[in-house]
Amino acid sequence: MEIRADHFSSEAEALTEIEAAGHWPVTVEFAPEKNEDHWHDFDSMVFVLEGELRVTEADTGETCVCRAGTRLIAKAGVLHREEHDGYKAVIGLSVDPATLTQPINKPPRSD
């Protein structure tokens, strides 16, 4: 699985790990959402601080349920969908947030 989840103990730990990985930290509060299959053109480290995020990888059908204290590691290009009732997270992006291309959620490729 190219999306994996494990645990962390504090926001300070999350920021330390993001910095050690050379990623850019962004704290975000997401409104409730259920989206279609999509991919991102950047690697990310998502540290869930509040709420619950469910991520389903399209190729395997596996779902990660990420509650507060869960670290989700996702590689660029992995087709997935997300569902949640709103959550707060510190996200480490492999690219400078100012350079993100829009839309962030890229539609499935038609190869």
PDB file of N, CA and C in Angstrom:
ATOM      1  N   MET A   1       0.851  -1.176   0.000  1.00  0.00           N
ATOM      2  CA  MET A   1       0.000   0.000   0.000  1.00  0.00           C
ATOM      3  C   MET A   1       0.893   1.235   0.000  1.00  0.00           C
ATOM      4  N   GLU A   2       0.634   2.159  -0.845  1.00  0.00           N
ATOM      5  CA  GLU A   2       1.449   3.357  -0.929  1.00  0.00           C
ATOM      6  C   GLU A   2       0.952   4.452   0.006  1.00  0.00           C
ATOM      7  N   ILE A   3      -0.158   4.193   0.656  1.00  0.00           N
ATOM      8  CA  ILE A   3      -0.636   5.073   1.714  1.00  0.00           C
ATOM      9  C   ILE A   3      -0.543   4.239   2.980  1.00  0.00           C
ATOM     10  N   ARG A   4       0.124   4.770   3.992  1.00  0.00           N
ATOM     11  CA  ARG A   4       0.220   4.009   5.240  1.00  0.00           C
ATOM     12  C   ARG A   4      -0.047   4.936   6.420  1.00  0.00           C
ATOM     13  N   ALA A   5      -0.502   4.343   7.490  1.00  0.00           N
ATOM     14  CA  ALA A   5      -0.829   5.120   8.680  1.00  0.00           C
ATOM     15  C   ALA A   5      -0.210   4.468   9.909  1.00  0.00           C
ATOM     16  N   ASP A   6       0.261   5.300  10.812  1.00  0.00           N
ATOM     17  CA  ASP A   6       0.702   4.862  12.134  1.00  0.00           C
ATOM     18  C   ASP A   6       0.421   6.007  13.098  1.00  0.00           C
ATOM     19  N   HIS A   7       1.114   6.086  14.215  1.00  0.00           N
ATOM     20  CA  HIS A   7       0.722   7.047  15.242  1.00  0.00           C
ATOM     21  C   HIS A   7       1.841   8.001  15.630  1.00  0.00           C
ATOM     22  N   PHE A   8       1.447   9.143  16.173  1.00  0.00           N
ATOM     23  CA  PHE A   8       2.372  10.125  16.720  1.00  0.00           C
ATOM     24  C   PHE A   8       1.788  10.610  18.041  1.00  0.00           C
ATOM     25  N   SER A   9       2.599  11.308  18.839  1.00  0.00           N
ATOM     26  CA  SER A   9       2.127  11.648  20.181  1.00  0.00           C
ATOM     27  C   SER A   9       1.781  13.108  20.411  1.00  0.00           C
ATOM     28  N   SER A  10       2.298  14.043  19.571  1.00  0.00           N
ATOM     29  CA  SER A  10       1.997  15.452  19.823  1.00  0.00           C
ATOM     30  C   SER A  10       2.199  16.282  18.562  1.00  0.00           C
ATOM     31  N   GLU A  11       1.628  17.483  18.565  1.00  0.00           N
ATOM     32  CA  GLU A  11       1.814  18.392  17.438  1.00  0.00           C
ATOM     33  C   GLU A  11       3.292  18.761  17.299  1.00  0.00           C
ATOM     34  N   ALA A  12       3.992  18.913  18.426  1.00  0.00           N
ATOM     35  CA  ALA A  12       5.429  19.229  18.387  1.00  0.00           C
ATOM     36  C   ALA A  12       6.200  18.105  17.688  1.00  0.00           C
ATOM     37  N   GLU A  13       5.834  16.849  17.981  1.00  0.00           N
ATOM     38  CA  GLU A  13       6.478  15.708  17.314  1.00  0.00           C
ATOM     39  C   GLU A  13       6.206  15.766  15.814  1.00  0.00           C
ATOM     40  N   ALA A  14       4.971  16.087  15.446  1.00  0.00           N
ATOM     41  CA  ALA A  14       4.617  16.185  14.026  1.00  0.00           C
ATOM     42  C   ALA A  14       5.487  17.220  13.324  1.00  0.00           C
ATOM     43  N   LEU A  15       5.616  18.387  13.921  1.00  0.00           N
ATOM     44  CA  LEU A  15       6.418  19.454  13.313  1.00  0.00           C
ATOM     45  C   LEU A  15       7.887  19.051  13.198  1.00  0.00           C
ATOM     46  N   THR A  16       8.409  18.357  14.193  1.00  0.00           N
ATOM     47  CA  THR A  16       9.793  17.876  14.155  1.00  0.00           C
ATOM     48  C   THR A  16       9.989  16.889  13.007  1.00  0.00           C
ATOM     49  N   GLU A  17       9.048  15.958  12.844  1.00  0.00           N
ATOM     50  CA  GLU A  17       9.147  14.969  11.764  1.00  0.00           C
ATOM     51  C   GLU A  17       9.036  15.617  10.390  1.00  0.00           C
ATOM     52  N   ILE A  18       8.139  16.587  10.264  1.00  0.00           N
ATOM     53  CA  ILE A  18       7.971  17.293   8.992  1.00  0.00           C
ATOM     54  C   ILE A  18       9.270  18.023   8.638  1.00  0.00           C
ATOM     55  N   GLU A  19       9.839  18.709   9.617  1.00  0.00           N
ATOM     56  CA  GLU A  19      11.095  19.425   9.389  1.00  0.00           C
ATOM     57  C   GLU A  19      12.222  18.459   9.022  1.00  0.00           C
ATOM     58  N   ALA A  20      12.317  17.335   9.727  1.00  0.00           N
ATOM     59  CA  ALA A  20      13.363  16.346   9.458  1.00  0.00           C
ATOM     60  C   ALA A  20      13.245  15.765   8.049  1.00  0.00           C
ATOM     61  N   ALA A  21      12.015  15.682   7.542  1.00  0.00           N
ATOM     62  CA  ALA A  21      11.790  15.146   6.192  1.00  0.00           C
ATOM     63  C   ALA A  21      12.053  16.209   5.116  1.00  0.00           C
ATOM     64  N   GLY A  22      12.286  17.454   5.540  1.00  0.00           N
ATOM     65  CA  GLY A  22      12.502  18.525   4.569  1.00  0.00           C
ATOM     66  C   GLY A  22      11.218  18.990   3.913  1.00  0.00           C
ATOM     67  N   HIS A  23      10.090  18.752   4.574  1.00  0.00           N
ATOM     68  CA  HIS A  23       8.779  19.153   4.045  1.00  0.00           C
ATOM     69  C   HIS A  23       8.361  20.505   4.623  1.00  0.00           C
ATOM     70  N   TRP A  24       7.357  21.104   3.996  1.00  0.00           N
ATOM     71  CA  TRP A  24       6.783  22.377   4.454  1.00  0.00           C
ATOM     72  C   TRP A  24       5.543  22.075   5.287  1.00  0.00           C
ATOM     73  N   PRO A  25       5.464  22.583   6.537  1.00  0.00           N
ATOM     74  CA  PRO A  25       4.295  22.334   7.378  1.00  0.00           C
ATOM     75  C   PRO A  25       3.172  23.337   7.111  1.00  0.00           C
ATOM     76  N   VAL A  26       1.947  22.828   7.094  1.00  0.00           N
ATOM     77  CA  VAL A  26       0.755  23.656   6.945  1.00  0.00           C
ATOM     78  C   VAL A  26      -0.291  23.088   7.898  1.00  0.00           C
ATOM     79  N   THR A  27      -0.882  23.936   8.753  1.00  0.00           N
ATOM     80  CA  THR A  27      -1.967  23.491   9.619  1.00  0.00           C
ATOM     81  C   THR A  27      -3.279  23.884   8.956  1.00  0.00           C
ATOM     82  N   VAL A  28      -4.169  22.911   8.808  1.00  0.00           N
ATOM     83  CA  VAL A  28      -5.410  23.127   8.058  1.00  0.00           C
ATOM     84  C   VAL A  28      -6.585  22.541   8.829  1.00  0.00           C
ATOM     85  N   GLU A  29      -7.709  23.273   8.815  1.00  0.00           N
ATOM     86  CA  GLU A  29      -8.982  22.738   9.313  1.00  0.00           C
ATOM     87  C   GLU A  29      -9.867  22.532   8.091  1.00  0.00           C
ATOM     88  N   PHE A  30     -10.219  21.282   7.823  1.00  0.00           N
ATOM     89  CA  PHE A  30     -11.013  20.934   6.656  1.00  0.00           C
ATOM     90  C   PHE A  30     -12.495  20.858   6.998  1.00  0.00           C
ATOM     91  N   ALA A  31     -13.334  21.409   6.129  1.00  0.00           N
ATOM     92  CA  ALA A  31     -14.787  21.266   6.245  1.00  0.00           C
ATOM     93  C   ALA A  31     -15.154  19.843   5.803  1.00  0.00           C
ATOM     94  N   PRO A  32     -16.308  19.336   6.218  1.00  0.00           N
ATOM     95  CA  PRO A  32     -16.723  17.995   5.812  1.00  0.00           C
ATOM     96  C   PRO A  32     -16.659  17.835   4.293  1.00  0.00           C
ATOM     97  N   GLU A  33     -16.242  16.631   3.877  1.00  0.00           N
ATOM     98  CA  GLU A  33     -16.093  16.368   2.439  1.00  0.00           C
ATOM     99  C   GLU A  33     -16.145  14.875   2.164  1.00  0.00           C
ATOM    100  N   LYS A  34     -16.655  14.550   1.008  1.00  0.00           N
ATOM    101  CA  LYS A  34     -16.584  13.197   0.451  1.00  0.00           C
ATOM    102  C   LYS A  34     -16.266  13.416  -1.016  1.00  0.00           C
ATOM    103  N   ASN A  35     -15.069  13.021  -1.448  1.00  0.00           N
ATOM    104  CA  ASN A  35     -14.687  13.314  -2.828  1.00  0.00           C
ATOM    105  C   ASN A  35     -14.509  12.043  -3.654  1.00  0.00           C
ATOM    106  N   GLU A  36     -14.323  12.246  -4.935  1.00  0.00           N
ATOM    107  CA  GLU A  36     -14.135  11.154  -5.893  1.00  0.00           C
ATOM    108  C   GLU A  36     -12.648  10.784  -5.956  1.00  0.00           C
ATOM    109  N   ASP A  37     -12.338   9.695  -6.655  1.00  0.00           N
ATOM    110  CA  ASP A  37     -10.952   9.300  -6.839  1.00  0.00           C
ATOM    111  C   ASP A  37     -10.160  10.448  -7.452  1.00  0.00           C
ATOM    112  N   HIS A  38      -8.963  10.680  -6.898  1.00  0.00           N
ATOM    113  CA  HIS A  38      -8.070  11.730  -7.373  1.00  0.00           C
ATOM    114  C   HIS A  38      -6.651  11.390  -6.919  1.00  0.00           C
ATOM    115  N   TRP A  39      -5.691  12.181  -7.341  1.00  0.00           N
ATOM    116  CA  TRP A  39      -4.307  12.018  -6.922  1.00  0.00           C
ATOM    117  C   TRP A  39      -3.696  13.401  -6.718  1.00  0.00           C
ATOM    118  N   HIS A  40      -2.531  13.435  -6.072  1.00  0.00           N
ATOM    119  CA  HIS A  40      -1.810  14.678  -5.832  1.00  0.00           C
ATOM    120  C   HIS A  40      -0.427  14.563  -6.461  1.00  0.00           C
ATOM    121  N   ASP A  41       0.139  15.694  -6.884  1.00  0.00           N
ATOM    122  CA  ASP A  41       1.469  15.665  -7.492  1.00  0.00           C
ATOM    123  C   ASP A  41       2.565  16.017  -6.476  1.00  0.00           C
ATOM    124  N   PHE A  42       2.343  15.673  -5.217  1.00  0.00           N
ATOM    125  CA  PHE A  42       3.317  15.892  -4.146  1.00  0.00           C
ATOM    126  C   PHE A  42       3.158  14.790  -3.107  1.00  0.00           C
ATOM    127  N   ASP A  43       4.250  14.488  -2.411  1.00  0.00           N
ATOM    128  CA  ASP A  43       4.192  13.580  -1.269  1.00  0.00           C
ATOM    129  C   ASP A  43       3.639  14.367  -0.082  1.00  0.00           C
ATOM    130  N   SER A  44       2.993  13.669   0.846  1.00  0.00           N
ATOM    131  CA  SER A  44       2.482  14.365   2.024  1.00  0.00           C
ATOM    132  C   SER A  44       2.567  13.490   3.267  1.00  0.00           C
ATOM    133  N   MET A  45       2.655  14.177   4.389  1.00  0.00           N
ATOM    134  CA  MET A  45       2.620  13.572   5.712  1.00  0.00           C
ATOM    135  C   MET A  45       1.477  14.285   6.431  1.00  0.00           C
ATOM    136  N   VAL A  46       0.413  13.556   6.745  1.00  0.00           N
ATOM    137  CA  VAL A  46      -0.763  14.161   7.368  1.00  0.00           C
ATOM    138  C   VAL A  46      -0.823  13.691   8.819  1.00  0.00           C
ATOM    139  N   PHE A  47      -0.760  14.648   9.751  1.00  0.00           N
ATOM    140  CA  PHE A  47      -0.827  14.353  11.177  1.00  0.00           C
ATOM    141  C   PHE A  47      -2.179  14.851  11.670  1.00  0.00           C
ATOM    142  N   VAL A  48      -3.128  13.928  11.894  1.00  0.00           N
ATOM    143  CA  VAL A  48      -4.485  14.299  12.292  1.00  0.00           C
ATOM    144  C   VAL A  48      -4.477  14.733  13.761  1.00  0.00           C
ATOM    145  N   LEU A  49      -4.912  15.984  13.981  1.00  0.00           N
ATOM    146  CA  LEU A  49      -4.969  16.535  15.330  1.00  0.00           C
ATOM    147  C   LEU A  49      -6.351  16.393  15.960  1.00  0.00           C
ATOM    148  N   GLU A  50      -7.400  16.550  15.140  1.00  0.00           N
ATOM    149  CA  GLU A  50      -8.784  16.449  15.615  1.00  0.00           C
ATOM    150  C   GLU A  50      -9.638  15.835  14.516  1.00  0.00           C
ATOM    151  N   GLY A  51     -10.655  15.083  14.911  1.00  0.00           N
ATOM    152  CA  GLY A  51     -11.580  14.499  13.943  1.00  0.00           C
ATOM    153  C   GLY A  51     -11.082  13.175  13.393  1.00  0.00           C
ATOM    154  N   GLU A  52     -11.688  12.771  12.263  1.00  0.00           N
ATOM    155  CA  GLU A  52     -11.374  11.484  11.652  1.00  0.00           C
ATOM    156  C   GLU A  52     -11.381  11.625  10.139  1.00  0.00           C
ATOM    157  N   LEU A  53     -10.359  11.110   9.493  1.00  0.00           N
ATOM    158  CA  LEU A  53     -10.210  11.110   8.042  1.00  0.00           C
ATOM    159  C   LEU A  53     -10.178   9.663   7.570  1.00  0.00           C
ATOM    160  N   ARG A  54     -10.969   9.349   6.543  1.00  0.00           N
ATOM    161  CA  ARG A  54     -10.958   8.013   5.944  1.00  0.00           C
ATOM    162  C   ARG A  54     -10.435   8.153   4.516  1.00  0.00           C
ATOM    163  N   VAL A  55      -9.362   7.438   4.210  1.00  0.00           N
ATOM    164  CA  VAL A  55      -8.734   7.493   2.892  1.00  0.00           C
ATOM    165  C   VAL A  55      -8.767   6.094   2.299  1.00  0.00           C
ATOM    166  N   THR A  56      -9.312   5.978   1.081  1.00  0.00           N
ATOM    167  CA  THR A  56      -9.385   4.685   0.403  1.00  0.00           C
ATOM    168  C   THR A  56      -8.515   4.733  -0.837  1.00  0.00           C
ATOM    169  N   GLU A  57      -7.566   3.807  -0.916  1.00  0.00           N
ATOM    170  CA  GLU A  57      -6.693   3.697  -2.077  1.00  0.00           C
ATOM    171  C   GLU A  57      -7.463   2.984  -3.184  1.00  0.00           C
ATOM    172  N   ALA A  58      -7.540   3.602  -4.363  1.00  0.00           N
ATOM    173  CA  ALA A  58      -8.353   3.082  -5.464  1.00  0.00           C
ATOM    174  C   ALA A  58      -7.878   1.716  -5.951  1.00  0.00           C
ATOM    175  N   ASP A  59      -6.568   1.511  -6.079  1.00  0.00           N
ATOM    176  CA  ASP A  59      -6.051   0.257  -6.642  1.00  0.00           C
ATOM    177  C   ASP A  59      -6.324  -0.959  -5.771  1.00  0.00           C
ATOM    178  N   THR A  60      -6.261  -0.787  -4.451  1.00  0.00           N
ATOM    179  CA  THR A  60      -6.410  -1.927  -3.550  1.00  0.00           C
ATOM    180  C   THR A  60      -7.767  -1.982  -2.862  1.00  0.00           C
ATOM    181  N   GLY A  61      -8.449  -0.837  -2.801  1.00  0.00           N
ATOM    182  CA  GLY A  61      -9.709  -0.763  -2.067  1.00  0.00           C
ATOM    183  C   GLY A  61      -9.511  -0.670  -0.567  1.00  0.00           C
ATOM    184  N   GLU A  62      -8.228  -0.657  -0.106  1.00  0.00           N
ATOM    185  CA  GLU A  62      -7.948  -0.552   1.327  1.00  0.00           C
ATOM    186  C   GLU A  62      -8.277   0.837   1.838  1.00  0.00           C
ATOM    187  N   THR A  63      -8.883   0.888   3.028  1.00  0.00           N
ATOM    188  CA  THR A  63      -9.218   2.159   3.661  1.00  0.00           C
ATOM    189  C   THR A  63      -8.425   2.325   4.942  1.00  0.00           C
ATOM    190  N   CYS A  64      -7.794   3.486   5.093  1.00  0.00           N
ATOM    191  CA  CYS A  64      -7.136   3.876   6.341  1.00  0.00           C
ATOM    192  C   CYS A  64      -8.096   4.779   7.089  1.00  0.00           C
ATOM    193  N   VAL A  65      -8.382   4.457   8.340  1.00  0.00           N
ATOM    194  CA  VAL A  65      -9.193   5.318   9.186  1.00  0.00           C
ATOM    195  C   VAL A  65      -8.210   6.037  10.112  1.00  0.00           C
ATOM    196  N   CYS A  66      -8.119   7.343   9.932  1.00  0.00           N
ATOM    197  CA  CYS A  66      -7.126   8.146  10.638  1.00  0.00           C
ATOM    198  C   CYS A  66      -7.812   9.047  11.648  1.00  0.00           C
ATOM    199  N   ARG A  67      -7.667   8.701  12.915  1.00  0.00           N
ATOM    200  CA  ARG A  67      -8.235   9.496  14.002  1.00  0.00           C
ATOM    201  C   ARG A  67      -7.143  10.392  14.578  1.00  0.00           C
ATOM    202  N   ALA A  68      -7.512  11.253  15.518  1.00  0.00           N
ATOM    203  CA  ALA A  68      -6.527  12.109  16.186  1.00  0.00           C
ATOM    204  C   ALA A  68      -5.369  11.248  16.670  1.00  0.00           C
ATOM    205  N   GLY A  69      -4.147  11.686  16.371  1.00  0.00           N
ATOM    206  CA  GLY A  69      -2.955  10.932  16.749  1.00  0.00           C
ATOM    207  C   GLY A  69      -2.442  10.013  15.659  1.00  0.00           C
ATOM    208  N   THR A  70      -3.091  10.016  14.496  1.00  0.00           N
ATOM    209  CA  THR A  70      -2.657   9.171  13.384  1.00  0.00           C
ATOM    210  C   THR A  70      -1.818   9.977  12.403  1.00  0.00           C
ATOM    211  N   ARG A  71      -0.714   9.375  11.967  1.00  0.00           N
ATOM    212  CA  ARG A  71       0.147   9.928  10.933  1.00  0.00           C
ATOM    213  C   ARG A  71      -0.126   9.147   9.651  1.00  0.00           C
ATOM    214  N   LEU A  72      -0.458   9.856   8.592  1.00  0.00           N
ATOM    215  CA  LEU A  72      -0.736   9.245   7.293  1.00  0.00           C
ATOM    216  C   LEU A  72       0.356   9.688   6.333  1.00  0.00           C
ATOM    217  N   ILE A  73       1.024   8.733   5.717  1.00  0.00           N
ATOM    218  CA  ILE A  73       2.072   9.019   4.737  1.00  0.00           C
ATOM    219  C   ILE A  73       1.527   8.628   3.371  1.00  0.00           C
ATOM    220  N   ALA A  74       1.549   9.582   2.428  1.00  0.00           N
ATOM    221  CA  ALA A  74       1.012   9.314   1.090  1.00  0.00           C
ATOM    222  C   ALA A  74       2.005   9.784   0.039  1.00  0.00           C
ATOM    223  N   LYS A  75       2.262   8.934  -0.938  1.00  0.00           N
ATOM    224  CA  LYS A  75       3.167   9.258  -2.037  1.00  0.00           C
ATOM    225  C   LYS A  75       2.407   9.953  -3.159  1.00  0.00           C
ATOM    226  N   ALA A  76       3.104  10.808  -3.877  1.00  0.00           N
ATOM    227  CA  ALA A  76       2.528  11.489  -5.043  1.00  0.00           C
ATOM    228  C   ALA A  76       2.034  10.451  -6.049  1.00  0.00           C
ATOM    229  N   GLY A  77       0.935  10.777  -6.712  1.00  0.00           N
ATOM    230  CA  GLY A  77       0.435   9.938  -7.794  1.00  0.00           C
ATOM    231  C   GLY A  77      -0.465   8.793  -7.391  1.00  0.00           C
ATOM    232  N   VAL A  78      -0.686   8.573  -6.097  1.00  0.00           N
ATOM    233  CA  VAL A  78      -1.537   7.466  -5.650  1.00  0.00           C
ATOM    234  C   VAL A  78      -3.001   7.875  -5.795  1.00  0.00           C
ATOM    235  N   LEU A  79      -3.743   7.109  -6.576  1.00  0.00           N
ATOM    236  CA  LEU A  79      -5.165   7.377  -6.783  1.00  0.00           C
ATOM    237  C   LEU A  79      -5.936   6.947  -5.531  1.00  0.00           C
ATOM    238  N   HIS A  80      -6.708   7.889  -4.976  1.00  0.00           N
ATOM    239  CA  HIS A  80      -7.429   7.626  -3.729  1.00  0.00           C
ATOM    240  C   HIS A  80      -8.630   8.560  -3.626  1.00  0.00           C
ATOM    241  N   ARG A  81      -9.451   8.316  -2.599  1.00  0.00           N
ATOM    242  CA  ARG A  81     -10.561   9.231  -2.276  1.00  0.00           C
ATOM    243  C   ARG A  81     -10.581   9.422  -0.766  1.00  0.00           C
ATOM    244  N   GLU A  82     -11.149  10.549  -0.362  1.00  0.00           N
ATOM    245  CA  GLU A  82     -11.179  10.908   1.044  1.00  0.00           C
ATOM    246  C   GLU A  82     -12.610  11.180   1.478  1.00  0.00           C
ATOM    247  N   GLU A  83     -12.895  10.853   2.731  1.00  0.00           N
ATOM    248  CA  GLU A  83     -14.209  11.123   3.312  1.00  0.00           C
ATOM    249  C   GLU A  83     -14.011  11.501   4.769  1.00  0.00           C
ATOM    250  N   HIS A  84     -14.703  12.567   5.191  1.00  0.00           N
ATOM    251  CA  HIS A  84     -14.598  12.986   6.588  1.00  0.00           C
ATOM    252  C   HIS A  84     -15.717  13.966   6.919  1.00  0.00           C
ATOM    253  N   ASP A  85     -15.933  14.124   8.219  1.00  0.00           N
ATOM    254  CA  ASP A  85     -16.929  15.063   8.729  1.00  0.00           C
ATOM    255  C   ASP A  85     -16.268  16.348   9.220  1.00  0.00           C
ATOM    256  N   GLY A  86     -15.086  16.616   8.680  1.00  0.00           N
ATOM    257  CA  GLY A  86     -14.276  17.750   9.092  1.00  0.00           C
ATOM    258  C   GLY A  86     -13.167  17.258  10.005  1.00  0.00           C
ATOM    259  N   TYR A  87     -11.970  17.773   9.819  1.00  0.00           N
ATOM    260  CA  TYR A  87     -10.853  17.413  10.695  1.00  0.00           C
ATOM    261  C   TYR A  87      -9.797  18.505  10.646  1.00  0.00           C
ATOM    262  N   LYS A  88      -8.910  18.469  11.629  1.00  0.00           N
ATOM    263  CA  LYS A  88      -7.793  19.410  11.703  1.00  0.00           C
ATOM    264  C   LYS A  88      -6.509  18.602  11.645  1.00  0.00           C
ATOM    265  N   ALA A  89      -5.524  19.089  10.868  1.00  0.00           N
ATOM    266  CA  ALA A  89      -4.273  18.366  10.723  1.00  0.00           C
ATOM    267  C   ALA A  89      -3.110  19.311  10.465  1.00  0.00           C
ATOM    268  N   VAL A  90      -1.924  18.840  10.823  1.00  0.00           N
ATOM    269  CA  VAL A  90      -0.690  19.461  10.367  1.00  0.00           C
ATOM    270  C   VAL A  90      -0.244  18.592   9.194  1.00  0.00           C
ATOM    271  N   ILE A  91      -0.050  19.222   8.051  1.00  0.00           N
ATOM    272  CA  ILE A  91       0.332  18.488   6.850  1.00  0.00           C
ATOM    273  C   ILE A  91       1.725  18.922   6.429  1.00  0.00           C
ATOM    274  N   GLY A  92       2.585  17.953   6.179  1.00  0.00           N
ATOM    275  CA  GLY A  92       3.911  18.224   5.641  1.00  0.00           C
ATOM    276  C   GLY A  92       3.862  17.974   4.147  1.00  0.00           C
ATOM    277  N   LEU A  93       4.143  18.992   3.359  1.00  0.00           N
ATOM    278  CA  LEU A  93       4.123  18.874   1.899  1.00  0.00           C
ATOM    279  C   LEU A  93       5.549  18.799   1.363  1.00  0.00           C
ATOM    280  N   SER A  94       5.769  17.970   0.367  1.00  0.00           N
ATOM    281  CA  SER A  94       7.099  17.828  -0.222  1.00  0.00           C
ATOM    282  C   SER A  94       7.456  18.999  -1.128  1.00  0.00           C
ATOM    283  N   VAL A  95       6.499  19.878  -1.378  1.00  0.00           N
ATOM    284  CA  VAL A  95       6.732  21.074  -2.196  1.00  0.00           C
ATOM    285  C   VAL A  95       6.284  22.304  -1.412  1.00  0.00           C
ATOM    286  N   ASP A  96       6.845  23.433  -1.754  1.00  0.00           N
ATOM    287  CA  ASP A  96       6.453  24.693  -1.134  1.00  0.00           C
ATOM    288  C   ASP A  96       4.970  24.938  -1.430  1.00  0.00           C
ATOM    289  N   PRO A  97       4.137  25.163  -0.418  1.00  0.00           N
ATOM    290  CA  PRO A  97       2.705  25.382  -0.651  1.00  0.00           C
ATOM    291  C   PRO A  97       2.418  26.501  -1.667  1.00  0.00           C
ATOM    292  N   ALA A  98       3.296  27.472  -1.759  1.00  0.00           N
ATOM    293  CA  ALA A  98       3.097  28.577  -2.701  1.00  0.00           C
ATOM    294  C   ALA A  98       3.222  28.131  -4.153  1.00  0.00           C
ATOM    295  N   THR A  99       3.791  26.933  -4.380  1.00  0.00           N
ATOM    296  CA  THR A  99       3.987  26.452  -5.747  1.00  0.00           C
ATOM    297  C   THR A  99       2.989  25.371  -6.149  1.00  0.00           C
ATOM    298  N   LEU A 100       2.022  25.072  -5.296  1.00  0.00           N
ATOM    299  CA  LEU A 100       1.048  24.014  -5.618  1.00  0.00           C
ATOM    300  C   LEU A 100       0.280  24.364  -6.892  1.00  0.00           C
ATOM    301  N   THR A 101       0.141  23.385  -7.754  1.00  0.00           N
ATOM    302  CA  THR A 101      -0.652  23.590  -8.962  1.00  0.00           C
ATOM    303  C   THR A 101      -2.110  23.289  -8.659  1.00  0.00           C
ATOM    304  N   GLN A 102      -2.992  23.963  -9.357  1.00  0.00           N
ATOM    305  CA  GLN A 102      -4.431  23.805  -9.141  1.00  0.00           C
ATOM    306  C   GLN A 102      -5.048  23.033 -10.297  1.00  0.00           C
ATOM    307  N   PRO A 103      -6.036  22.242 -10.059  1.00  0.00           N
ATOM    308  CA  PRO A 103      -6.555  21.912  -8.729  1.00  0.00           C
ATOM    309  C   PRO A 103      -5.577  20.993  -7.997  1.00  0.00           C
ATOM    310  N   ILE A 104      -5.631  21.029  -6.683  1.00  0.00           N
ATOM    311  CA  ILE A 104      -4.770  20.161  -5.880  1.00  0.00           C
ATOM    312  C   ILE A 104      -5.188  18.704  -6.073  1.00  0.00           C
ATOM    313  N   ASN A 105      -6.510  18.445  -6.118  1.00  0.00           N
ATOM    314  CA  ASN A 105      -7.029  17.104  -6.377  1.00  0.00           C
ATOM    315  C   ASN A 105      -7.074  16.899  -7.887  1.00  0.00           C
ATOM    316  N   LYS A 106      -6.112  16.121  -8.402  1.00  0.00           N
ATOM    317  CA  LYS A 106      -6.017  15.873  -9.847  1.00  0.00           C
ATOM    318  C   LYS A 106      -6.971  14.738 -10.234  1.00  0.00           C
ATOM    319  N   PRO A 107      -7.681  14.876 -11.360  1.00  0.00           N
ATOM    320  CA  PRO A 107      -8.592  13.813 -11.797  1.00  0.00           C
ATOM    321  C   PRO A 107      -7.820  12.580 -12.255  1.00  0.00           C
ATOM    322  N   PRO A 108      -8.467  11.404 -12.201  1.00  0.00           N
ATOM    323  CA  PRO A 108      -7.797  10.181 -12.661  1.00  0.00           C
ATOM    324  C   PRO A 108      -7.287  10.362 -14.089  1.00  0.00           C
ATOM    325  N   ARG A 109      -6.132   9.744 -14.330  1.00  0.00           N
ATOM    326  CA  ARG A 109      -5.537   9.793 -15.669  1.00  0.00           C
ATOM    327  C   ARG A 109      -6.262   8.804 -16.567  1.00  0.00           C
ATOM    328  N   SER A 110      -6.354   9.140 -17.823  1.00  0.00           N
ATOM    329  CA  SER A 110      -6.962   8.203 -18.786  1.00  0.00           C
ATOM    330  C   SER A 110      -5.838   7.695 -19.696  1.00  0.00           C
ATOM    331  N   ASP A 111      -5.186   6.606 -19.232  1.00  0.00           N
ATOM    332  CA  ASP A 111      -4.050   6.028 -19.982  1.00  0.00           C
ATOM    333  C   ASP A 111      -4.510   5.056 -21.027  1.00  0.00           C
TER     334      ASP A 111
END
